[in-house]
Coordinates of C-alpha atoms in Angstrom, one line a residue:
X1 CA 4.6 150.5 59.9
X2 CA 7.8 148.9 60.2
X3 CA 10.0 150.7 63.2
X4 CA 13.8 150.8 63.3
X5 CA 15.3 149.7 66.2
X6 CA 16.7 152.4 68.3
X7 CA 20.3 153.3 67.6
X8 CA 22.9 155.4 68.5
X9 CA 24.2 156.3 65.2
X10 CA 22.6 158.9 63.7
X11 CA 21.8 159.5 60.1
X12 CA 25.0 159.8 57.8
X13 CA 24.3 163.7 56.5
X14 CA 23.8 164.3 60.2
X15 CA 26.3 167.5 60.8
X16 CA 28.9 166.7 63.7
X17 CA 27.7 169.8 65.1
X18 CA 24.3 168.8 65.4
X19 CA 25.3 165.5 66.5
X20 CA 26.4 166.4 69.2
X21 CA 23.4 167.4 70.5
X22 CA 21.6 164.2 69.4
X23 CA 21.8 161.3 71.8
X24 CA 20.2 158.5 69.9
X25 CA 17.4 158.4 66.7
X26 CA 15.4 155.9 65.4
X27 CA 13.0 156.3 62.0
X28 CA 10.2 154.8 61.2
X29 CA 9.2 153.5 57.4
X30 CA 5.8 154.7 56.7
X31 CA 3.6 153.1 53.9
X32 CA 1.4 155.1 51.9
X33 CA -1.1 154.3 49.0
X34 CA -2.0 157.0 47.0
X35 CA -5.3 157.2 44.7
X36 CA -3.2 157.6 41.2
X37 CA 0.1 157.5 39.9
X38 CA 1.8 158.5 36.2
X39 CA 4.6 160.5 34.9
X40 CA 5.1 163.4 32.4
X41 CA 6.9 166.6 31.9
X42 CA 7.0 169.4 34.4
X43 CA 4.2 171.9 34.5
X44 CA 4.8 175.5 34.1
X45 CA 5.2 176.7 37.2
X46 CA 7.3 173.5 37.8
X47 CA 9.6 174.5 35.0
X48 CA 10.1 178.0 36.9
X49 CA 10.6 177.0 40.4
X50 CA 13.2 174.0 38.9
X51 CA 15.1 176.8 37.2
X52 CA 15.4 178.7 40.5
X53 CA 16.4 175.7 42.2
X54 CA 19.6 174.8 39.9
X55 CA 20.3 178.6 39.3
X56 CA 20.6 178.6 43.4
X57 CA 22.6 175.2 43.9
X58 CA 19.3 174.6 46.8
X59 CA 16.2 172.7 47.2
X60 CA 15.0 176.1 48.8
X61 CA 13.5 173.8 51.5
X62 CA 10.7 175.4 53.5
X63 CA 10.7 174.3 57.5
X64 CA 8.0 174.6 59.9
X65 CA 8.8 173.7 63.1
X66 CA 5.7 172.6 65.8
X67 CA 5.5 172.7 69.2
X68 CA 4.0 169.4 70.3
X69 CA 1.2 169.0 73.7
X70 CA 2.5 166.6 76.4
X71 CA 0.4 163.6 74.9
X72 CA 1.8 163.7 71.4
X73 CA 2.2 160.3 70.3
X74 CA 4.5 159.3 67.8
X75 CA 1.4 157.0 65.9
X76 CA 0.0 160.6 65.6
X77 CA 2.6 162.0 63.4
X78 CA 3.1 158.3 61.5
X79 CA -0.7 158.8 60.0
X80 CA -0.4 162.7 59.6
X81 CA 2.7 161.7 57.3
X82 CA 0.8 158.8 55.4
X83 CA -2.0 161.2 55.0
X84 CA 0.2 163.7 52.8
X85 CA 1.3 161.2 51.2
X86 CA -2.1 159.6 50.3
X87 CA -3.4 162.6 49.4
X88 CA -1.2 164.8 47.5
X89 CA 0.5 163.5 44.2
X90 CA 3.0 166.2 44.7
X91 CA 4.3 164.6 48.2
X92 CA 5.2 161.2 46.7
X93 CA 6.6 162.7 43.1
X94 CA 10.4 162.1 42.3
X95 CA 12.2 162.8 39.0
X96 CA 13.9 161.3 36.7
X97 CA 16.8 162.7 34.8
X98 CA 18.3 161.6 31.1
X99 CA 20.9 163.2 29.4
X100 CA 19.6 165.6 26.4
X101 CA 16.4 165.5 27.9
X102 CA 14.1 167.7 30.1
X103 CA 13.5 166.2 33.5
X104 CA 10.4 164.0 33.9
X105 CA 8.2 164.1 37.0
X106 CA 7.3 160.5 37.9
X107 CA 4.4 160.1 40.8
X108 CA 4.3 156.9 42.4
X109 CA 1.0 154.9 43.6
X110 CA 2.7 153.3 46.9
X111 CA 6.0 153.1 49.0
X112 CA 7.8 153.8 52.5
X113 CA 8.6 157.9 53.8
X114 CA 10.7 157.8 56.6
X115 CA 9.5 159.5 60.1
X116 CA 12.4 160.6 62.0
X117 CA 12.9 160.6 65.9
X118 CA 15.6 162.4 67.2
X119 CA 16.2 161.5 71.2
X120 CA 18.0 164.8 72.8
X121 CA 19.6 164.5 76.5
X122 CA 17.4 166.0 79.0
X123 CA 20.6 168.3 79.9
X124 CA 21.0 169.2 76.5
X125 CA 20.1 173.0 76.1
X126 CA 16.3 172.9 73.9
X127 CA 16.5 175.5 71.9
X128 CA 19.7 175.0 70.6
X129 CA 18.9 171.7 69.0
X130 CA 16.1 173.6 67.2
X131 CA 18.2 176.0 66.1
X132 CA 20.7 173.8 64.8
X133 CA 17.9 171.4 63.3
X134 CA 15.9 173.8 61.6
X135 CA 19.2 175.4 60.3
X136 CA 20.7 172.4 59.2
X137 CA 17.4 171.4 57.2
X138 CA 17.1 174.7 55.3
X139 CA 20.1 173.7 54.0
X140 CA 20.3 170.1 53.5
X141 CA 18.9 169.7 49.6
X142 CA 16.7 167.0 48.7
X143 CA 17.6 164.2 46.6
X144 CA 15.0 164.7 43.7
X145 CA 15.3 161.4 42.2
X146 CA 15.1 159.3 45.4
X147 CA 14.2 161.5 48.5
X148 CA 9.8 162.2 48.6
X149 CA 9.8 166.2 48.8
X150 CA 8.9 166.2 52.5
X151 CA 11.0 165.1 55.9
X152 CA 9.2 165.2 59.2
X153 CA 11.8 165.1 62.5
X154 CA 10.6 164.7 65.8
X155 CA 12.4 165.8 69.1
X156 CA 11.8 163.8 71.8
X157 CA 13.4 164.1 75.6
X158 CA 13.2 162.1 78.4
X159 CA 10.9 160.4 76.6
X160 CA 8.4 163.1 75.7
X161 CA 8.2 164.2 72.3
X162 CA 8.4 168.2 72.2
X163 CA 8.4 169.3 68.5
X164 CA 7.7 168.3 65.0
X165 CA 9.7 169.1 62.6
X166 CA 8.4 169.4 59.2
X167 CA 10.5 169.9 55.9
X168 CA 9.5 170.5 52.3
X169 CA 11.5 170.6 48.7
X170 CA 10.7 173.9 47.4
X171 CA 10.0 172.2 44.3
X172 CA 7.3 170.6 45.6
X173 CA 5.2 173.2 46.8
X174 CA 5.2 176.7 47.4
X175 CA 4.3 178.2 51.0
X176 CA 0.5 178.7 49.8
X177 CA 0.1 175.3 48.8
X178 CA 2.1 173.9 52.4
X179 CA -0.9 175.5 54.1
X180 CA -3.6 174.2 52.0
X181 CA -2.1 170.5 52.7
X182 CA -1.8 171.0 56.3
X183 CA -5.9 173.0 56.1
X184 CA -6.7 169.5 54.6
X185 CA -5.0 167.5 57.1
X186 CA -6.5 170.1 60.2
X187 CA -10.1 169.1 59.0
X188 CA -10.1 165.9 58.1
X189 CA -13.3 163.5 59.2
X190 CA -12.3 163.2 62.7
X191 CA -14.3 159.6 62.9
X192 CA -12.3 158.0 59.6
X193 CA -9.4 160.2 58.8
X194 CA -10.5 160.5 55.8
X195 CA -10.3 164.1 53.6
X196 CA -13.4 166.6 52.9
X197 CA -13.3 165.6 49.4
X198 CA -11.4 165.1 46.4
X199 CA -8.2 167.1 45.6
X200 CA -9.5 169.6 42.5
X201 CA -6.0 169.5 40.8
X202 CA -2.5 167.6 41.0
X203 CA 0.8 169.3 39.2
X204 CA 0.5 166.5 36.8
X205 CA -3.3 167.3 35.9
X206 CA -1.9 171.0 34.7
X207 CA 1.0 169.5 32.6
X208 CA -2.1 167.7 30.5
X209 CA -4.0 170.6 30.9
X210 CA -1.4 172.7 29.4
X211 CA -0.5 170.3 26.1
X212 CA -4.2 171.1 25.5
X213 CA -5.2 173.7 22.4
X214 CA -6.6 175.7 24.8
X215 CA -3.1 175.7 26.8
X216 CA -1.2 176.8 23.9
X217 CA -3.7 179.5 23.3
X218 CA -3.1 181.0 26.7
X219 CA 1.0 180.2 26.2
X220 CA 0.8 182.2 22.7
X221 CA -1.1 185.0 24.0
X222 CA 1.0 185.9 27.0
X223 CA 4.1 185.7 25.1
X224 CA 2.6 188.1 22.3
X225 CA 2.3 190.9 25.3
X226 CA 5.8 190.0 26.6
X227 CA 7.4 190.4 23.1
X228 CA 5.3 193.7 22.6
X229 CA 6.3 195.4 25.7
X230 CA 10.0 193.9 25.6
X231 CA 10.1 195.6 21.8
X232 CA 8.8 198.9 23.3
X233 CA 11.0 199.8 25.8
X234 CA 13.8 202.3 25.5
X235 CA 17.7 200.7 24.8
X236 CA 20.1 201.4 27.2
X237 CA 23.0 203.1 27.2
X238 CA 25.8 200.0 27.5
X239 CA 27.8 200.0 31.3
X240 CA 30.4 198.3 32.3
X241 CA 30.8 196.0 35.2
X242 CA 32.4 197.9 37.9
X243 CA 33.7 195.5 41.1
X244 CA 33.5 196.9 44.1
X245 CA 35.1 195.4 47.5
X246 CA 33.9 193.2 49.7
X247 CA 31.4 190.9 48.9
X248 CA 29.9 191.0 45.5
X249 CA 26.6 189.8 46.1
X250 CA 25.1 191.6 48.9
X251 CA 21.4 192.5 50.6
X252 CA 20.3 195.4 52.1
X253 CA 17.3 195.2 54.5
X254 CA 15.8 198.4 55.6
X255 CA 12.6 198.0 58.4
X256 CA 11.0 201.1 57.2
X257 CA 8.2 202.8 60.0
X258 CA 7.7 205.7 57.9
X259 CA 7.4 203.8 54.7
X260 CA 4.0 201.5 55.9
X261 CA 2.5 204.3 58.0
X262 CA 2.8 206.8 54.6
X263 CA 1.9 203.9 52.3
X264 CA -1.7 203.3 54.6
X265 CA -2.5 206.7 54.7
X266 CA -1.9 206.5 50.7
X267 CA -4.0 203.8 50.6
X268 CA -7.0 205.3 52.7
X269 CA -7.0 208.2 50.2
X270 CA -7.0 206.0 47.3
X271 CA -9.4 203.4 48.2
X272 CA -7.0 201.1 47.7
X273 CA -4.6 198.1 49.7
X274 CA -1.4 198.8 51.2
X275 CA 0.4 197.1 48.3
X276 CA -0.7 198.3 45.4
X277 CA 0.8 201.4 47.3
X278 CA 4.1 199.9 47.4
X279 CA 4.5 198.7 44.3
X280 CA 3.8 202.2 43.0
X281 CA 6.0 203.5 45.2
X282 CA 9.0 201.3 43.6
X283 CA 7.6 202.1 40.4
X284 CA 8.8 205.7 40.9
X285 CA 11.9 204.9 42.8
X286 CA 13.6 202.7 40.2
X287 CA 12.7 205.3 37.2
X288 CA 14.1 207.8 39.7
X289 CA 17.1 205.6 40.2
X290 CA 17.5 204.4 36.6
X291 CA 16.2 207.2 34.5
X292 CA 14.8 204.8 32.1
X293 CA 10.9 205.2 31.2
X294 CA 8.6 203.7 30.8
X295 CA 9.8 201.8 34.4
X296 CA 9.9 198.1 34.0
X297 CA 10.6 194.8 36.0
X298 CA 9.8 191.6 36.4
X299 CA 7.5 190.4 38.9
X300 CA 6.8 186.6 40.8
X301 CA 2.7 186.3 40.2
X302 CA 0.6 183.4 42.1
X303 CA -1.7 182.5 39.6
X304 CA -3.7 180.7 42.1
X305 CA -6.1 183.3 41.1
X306 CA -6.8 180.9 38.4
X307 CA -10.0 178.5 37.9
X308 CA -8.8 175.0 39.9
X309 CA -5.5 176.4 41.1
X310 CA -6.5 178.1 44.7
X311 CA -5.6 175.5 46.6
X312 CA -3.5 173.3 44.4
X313 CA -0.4 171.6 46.0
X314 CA 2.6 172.1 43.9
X315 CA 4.5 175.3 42.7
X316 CA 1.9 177.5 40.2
X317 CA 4.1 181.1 40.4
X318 CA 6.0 182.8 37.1
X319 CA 7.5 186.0 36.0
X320 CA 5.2 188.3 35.1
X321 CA 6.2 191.7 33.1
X322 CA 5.3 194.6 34.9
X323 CA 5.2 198.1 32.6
X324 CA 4.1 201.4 33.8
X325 CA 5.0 204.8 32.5
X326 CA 6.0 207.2 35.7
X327 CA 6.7 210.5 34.4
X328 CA 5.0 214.2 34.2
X329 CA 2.7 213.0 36.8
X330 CA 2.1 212.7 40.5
X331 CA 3.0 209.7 42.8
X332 CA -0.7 209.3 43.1
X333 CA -1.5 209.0 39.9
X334 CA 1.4 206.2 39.2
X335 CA 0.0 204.1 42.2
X336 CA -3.1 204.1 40.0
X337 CA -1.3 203.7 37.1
X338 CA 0.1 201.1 38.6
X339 CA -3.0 199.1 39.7
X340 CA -4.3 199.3 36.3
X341 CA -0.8 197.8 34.6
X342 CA -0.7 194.9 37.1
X343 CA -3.8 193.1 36.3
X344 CA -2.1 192.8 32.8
X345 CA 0.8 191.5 34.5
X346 CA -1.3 188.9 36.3
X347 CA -3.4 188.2 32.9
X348 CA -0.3 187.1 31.1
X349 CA 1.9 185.3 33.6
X350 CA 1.2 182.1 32.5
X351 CA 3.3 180.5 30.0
X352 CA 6.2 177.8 28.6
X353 CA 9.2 178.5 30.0
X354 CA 11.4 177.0 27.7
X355 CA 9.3 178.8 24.6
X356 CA 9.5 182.5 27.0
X357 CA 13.4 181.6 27.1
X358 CA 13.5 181.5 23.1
X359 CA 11.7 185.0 22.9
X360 CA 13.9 186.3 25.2
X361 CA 17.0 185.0 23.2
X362 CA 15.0 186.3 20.0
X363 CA 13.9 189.8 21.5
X364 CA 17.7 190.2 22.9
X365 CA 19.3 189.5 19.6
X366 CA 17.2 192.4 17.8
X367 CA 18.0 195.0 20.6
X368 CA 21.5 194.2 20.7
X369 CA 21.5 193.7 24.2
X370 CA 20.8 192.0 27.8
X371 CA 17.4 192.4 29.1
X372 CA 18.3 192.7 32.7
X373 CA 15.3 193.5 34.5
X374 CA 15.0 194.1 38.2
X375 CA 12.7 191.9 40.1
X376 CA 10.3 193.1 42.5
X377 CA 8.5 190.6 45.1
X378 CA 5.9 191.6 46.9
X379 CA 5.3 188.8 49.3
X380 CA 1.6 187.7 50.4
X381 CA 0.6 189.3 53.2
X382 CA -2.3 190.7 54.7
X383 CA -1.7 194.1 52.8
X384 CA -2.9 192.5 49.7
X385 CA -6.6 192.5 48.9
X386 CA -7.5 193.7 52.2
X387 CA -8.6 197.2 53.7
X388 CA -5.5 199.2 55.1
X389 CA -5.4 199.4 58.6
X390 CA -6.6 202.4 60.8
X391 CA -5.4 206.3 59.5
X392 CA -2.3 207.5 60.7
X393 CA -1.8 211.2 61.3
X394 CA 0.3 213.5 59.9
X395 CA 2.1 213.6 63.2
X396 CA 2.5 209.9 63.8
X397 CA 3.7 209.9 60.1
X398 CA 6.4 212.8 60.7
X399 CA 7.7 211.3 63.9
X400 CA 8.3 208.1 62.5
X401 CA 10.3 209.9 59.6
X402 CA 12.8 211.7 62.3
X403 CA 14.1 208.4 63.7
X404 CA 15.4 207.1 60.8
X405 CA 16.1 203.5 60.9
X406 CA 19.6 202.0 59.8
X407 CA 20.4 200.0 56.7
X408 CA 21.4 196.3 57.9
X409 CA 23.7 194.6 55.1
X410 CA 24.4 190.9 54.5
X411 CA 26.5 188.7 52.2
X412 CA 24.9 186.3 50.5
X413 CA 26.6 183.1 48.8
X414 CA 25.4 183.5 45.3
X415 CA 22.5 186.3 43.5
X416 CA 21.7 185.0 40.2
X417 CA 19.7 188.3 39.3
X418 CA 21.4 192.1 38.8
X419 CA 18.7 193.8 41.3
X420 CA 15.6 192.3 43.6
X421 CA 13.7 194.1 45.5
X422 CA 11.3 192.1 47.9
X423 CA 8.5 193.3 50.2
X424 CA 8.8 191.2 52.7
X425 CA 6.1 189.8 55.3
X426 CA 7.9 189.7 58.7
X427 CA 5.3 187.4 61.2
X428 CA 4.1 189.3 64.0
X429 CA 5.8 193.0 62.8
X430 CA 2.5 194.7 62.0
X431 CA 4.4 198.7 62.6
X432 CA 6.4 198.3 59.7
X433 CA 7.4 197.1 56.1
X434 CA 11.0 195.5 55.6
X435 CA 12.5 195.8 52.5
X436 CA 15.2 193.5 51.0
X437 CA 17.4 195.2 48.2
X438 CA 19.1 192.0 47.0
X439 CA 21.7 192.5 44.0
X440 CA 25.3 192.2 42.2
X441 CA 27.4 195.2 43.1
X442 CA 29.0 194.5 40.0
X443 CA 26.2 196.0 38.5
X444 CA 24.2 197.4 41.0
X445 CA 26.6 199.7 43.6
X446 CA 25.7 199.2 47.4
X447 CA 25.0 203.2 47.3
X448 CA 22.3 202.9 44.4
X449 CA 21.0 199.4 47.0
X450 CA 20.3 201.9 49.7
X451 CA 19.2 204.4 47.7
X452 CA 16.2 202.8 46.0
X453 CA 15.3 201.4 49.7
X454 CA 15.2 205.6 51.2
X455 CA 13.4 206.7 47.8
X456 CA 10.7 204.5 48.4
X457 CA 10.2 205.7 52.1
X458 CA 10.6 209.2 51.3
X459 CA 8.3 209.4 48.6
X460 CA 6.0 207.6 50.9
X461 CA 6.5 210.3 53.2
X462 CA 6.0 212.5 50.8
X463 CA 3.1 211.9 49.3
X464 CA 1.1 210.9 52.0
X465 CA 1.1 214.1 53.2
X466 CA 0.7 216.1 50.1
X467 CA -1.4 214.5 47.3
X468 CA 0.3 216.8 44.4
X469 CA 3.7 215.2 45.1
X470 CA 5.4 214.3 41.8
X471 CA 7.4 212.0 40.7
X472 CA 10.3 213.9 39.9
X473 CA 11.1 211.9 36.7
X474 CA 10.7 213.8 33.0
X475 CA 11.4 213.0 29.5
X476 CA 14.9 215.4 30.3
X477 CA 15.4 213.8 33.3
X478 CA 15.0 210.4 31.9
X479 CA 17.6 210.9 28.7
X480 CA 20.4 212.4 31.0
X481 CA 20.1 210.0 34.0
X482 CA 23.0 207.0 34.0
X483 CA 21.0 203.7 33.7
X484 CA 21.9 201.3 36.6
X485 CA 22.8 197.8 35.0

């Protein structure tokens, strides 16, 4: 290791806010020798997760921040560095840009990462230098041509290092994959340092894999079953974009009580988990908001599920196409529905991206219109492929409906989607589900937002305490209702 001398000037893209909390830092150049290099194009899921990335303007960095026993030496957090970088081609990948061509992912063999020490005045309040930190790092992108996809910080005071601080391009990995790499670091031969074994699969590994016959084969199929339910669906009755005040792009976040305790008590009559409950609860509340049938969206799928992928560190996630036909029928019965329509969803999220963009063009064109679908994201949790938790009553359930909880709203900077609705997975709330209802009020109103959020929770409601609830969408109600986007 070769250390910089301490300094008092801080790094250049240091905010002056920040700085100010930051007496002196030094940095440390750590070598690392990884066990391959090569380049090539970007995998599938690479290709998705790179499209999100520019469509956002942000390295949709990812930032874990570790509280650090007294005895934490900095040597310790020198080889836990080296050791990502050893072992995970993803960690030491940069790109490499050329006009008129796609980006190229190029994984290099050896080189330096920098380890950062940030020195903070023992009078200097603690917490608000993490706060700052981590906030500044969320949204300080990455360089992708000449920046390694992962920082690590430490705080140190009075001589004492507190925290670690660890940072990683979105790009790189998703939040699975972060733990897999940090599993792998955790047990490690504690005598040589060395890992368990060999890493099963690198992002470049699946780009090969994917030129493959075999590859194409699975490419073709799933876009056969996106251009035959894309051709299927009803048209839509053109809208035009209506501004309203205010912010255009906006979120509203509803903590729902009502909506988990109904959804587990659904799920205990069904045999089923908590979010296949969920996502046939938003089934039925966008057909009841839009009025289109058969009720579809698009939907983010790990396909970690896949042989070689589990544990993979790199970005493995597409847009599957959800279908599901919601009317005549009972809430129940669309949950199961529901269950049954998502495995397809899962079976054929796994394709080119640039080749899905041509359909798309293609299957546009013929319809003589803009496939705006809403996205639903259903973040992992332990709802999914679990047992629900214990049975709430009817009373519990009832109660919890009375106190309604409020709608919180938020700007947000840019929304590159009509209408998102995310499940989200709070740490540490286990008495409710949050959901986001992200979207462009251009398109989506702020009244529809909310809307869809209280359907969901009152059909919950509903339904968990009478298994003949319907839907309340029909083939009449479907041709009258006005389409939302």
């Amino acid at each position: 290791m070769t250390t910089v001398p301490l300094s008092s000037e801080l790094p250049s893209e240091v905010s002056d806010s920040l700085a100010s909390l930051i007496a002196a830092s030094q940095t440390i150049d750590v070598p690392f020798s990884g066990d391959d290099a090569g380049s090539g194009g970007l995998n599938w899921g690479q290709q998705h997760i790179f499209g999100a990335i520019r469509n956002l303007g942000s390295s949709m960095n990812m930032c874990a921040l570790r509280e650090l026993p007294p005895t934490a030496a900095v040597e310790d957090f020198a080889d836990e560095l080296c050791f990502y970088l050893n072992r995970f081609q993803a960690m030491r990948t940069l790109l490499r840009f050329e006009p008129g061509c796609p980006p190229t992912q190029v994984v290099h063999a050896s080189g330096t990462a920098p380890l950062h020490i940030l020195d903070i005045d023992p009078a200097t309040d603690l917490d608000a230098v993490l706060t700052a930190l981590v906030a500044e790092h969320e949204q300080r992108n990455f360089d992708d041509e000449h920046e390694y996809p992962i920082r690590m910080v430490l705080i140190r005071r009075a001589g004492v290092l507190t925290h670690l601080l660890t940072v990683l391009n979105h790009f790189a990995t998703d939040g699975a994959g972060a733990f897999a790499m940090y599993e792998d670091f955790l047990h490690r031969d504690p005598v040589t340092g060395q890992a368990r074994g060999p890493v099963p699969t690198h992002p470049l590994d699946l780009t090969v894999q994917q030129a493959t016959p075999a590859g194409r084969r699975q490419s073709d199929a799933s876009l056969r079953y996106w251009e035959r339910q894309l051709a299927a669906l009803p048209r839509r009755r053109p809208t035009a974009a209506v501004p309203e005040t205010g912010s255009r792009y906006r979120r509203a976040t509803l903590r729902s009580v009502p909506l988990l305790l109904g959804a587990t008590r659904i799920a205990h009559r069904l045999d089923c988990d908590v979010s296949a409950v969920l996502l046939g609860l938003f089934a039925t509340a966008l057909a009841r908001l839009t009025g289109e049938q058969p009720t579809a969206a698009q939907m983010l799928v790990s396909n970690r599920f896949r042989p070689g992928m589990a544990d993979i560190v790199g970005n493995v996630s597409q847009s599957g196409l959800f279908v599901v036909d919601v009317a005549d029928t009972t809430v129940d019965e669309v949950i199961e529905r529901a269950q049954r329509a998502v495995t397809r969803t899962y079976k054929y999220a796994y394709f080119d991206l640039e080749q899905w963009k041509t359909l798309l063009a293609e299957v546009e064109r013929e319809r003589g219109e803009e496939l705006a679908l809403c996205y639903y994201n259903d973040r992992p949790s332990q709802r999914s492929g679990t047992a629900p938790g214990s049975e709430p009553s009817i009373q519990a359930l009832t109660a919890a409906a009375a106190a309604q909880a409020p709608v919180v709203w938020s700007a947000l900077p840019f929304f590159n989607e009509r209408l998102m609705v995310t499940i989200d997975n709070v740490p540490d709330d286990n008495d409710a589900v949050t959901v986001l209802v992200s979207a462009d009020t251009w398109h989506v109103t702020s009244q529809d937002m909310e809307k869809l959020a209280r359907t969901m929770e009152s059909l919950a409601v509903a339904a968990a305490c009478d298994p003949a609830t319907a839907t309340g969408v029909g083939a009449v109600a479907a041709a009258e209702a006005e389409p939302v986007g």
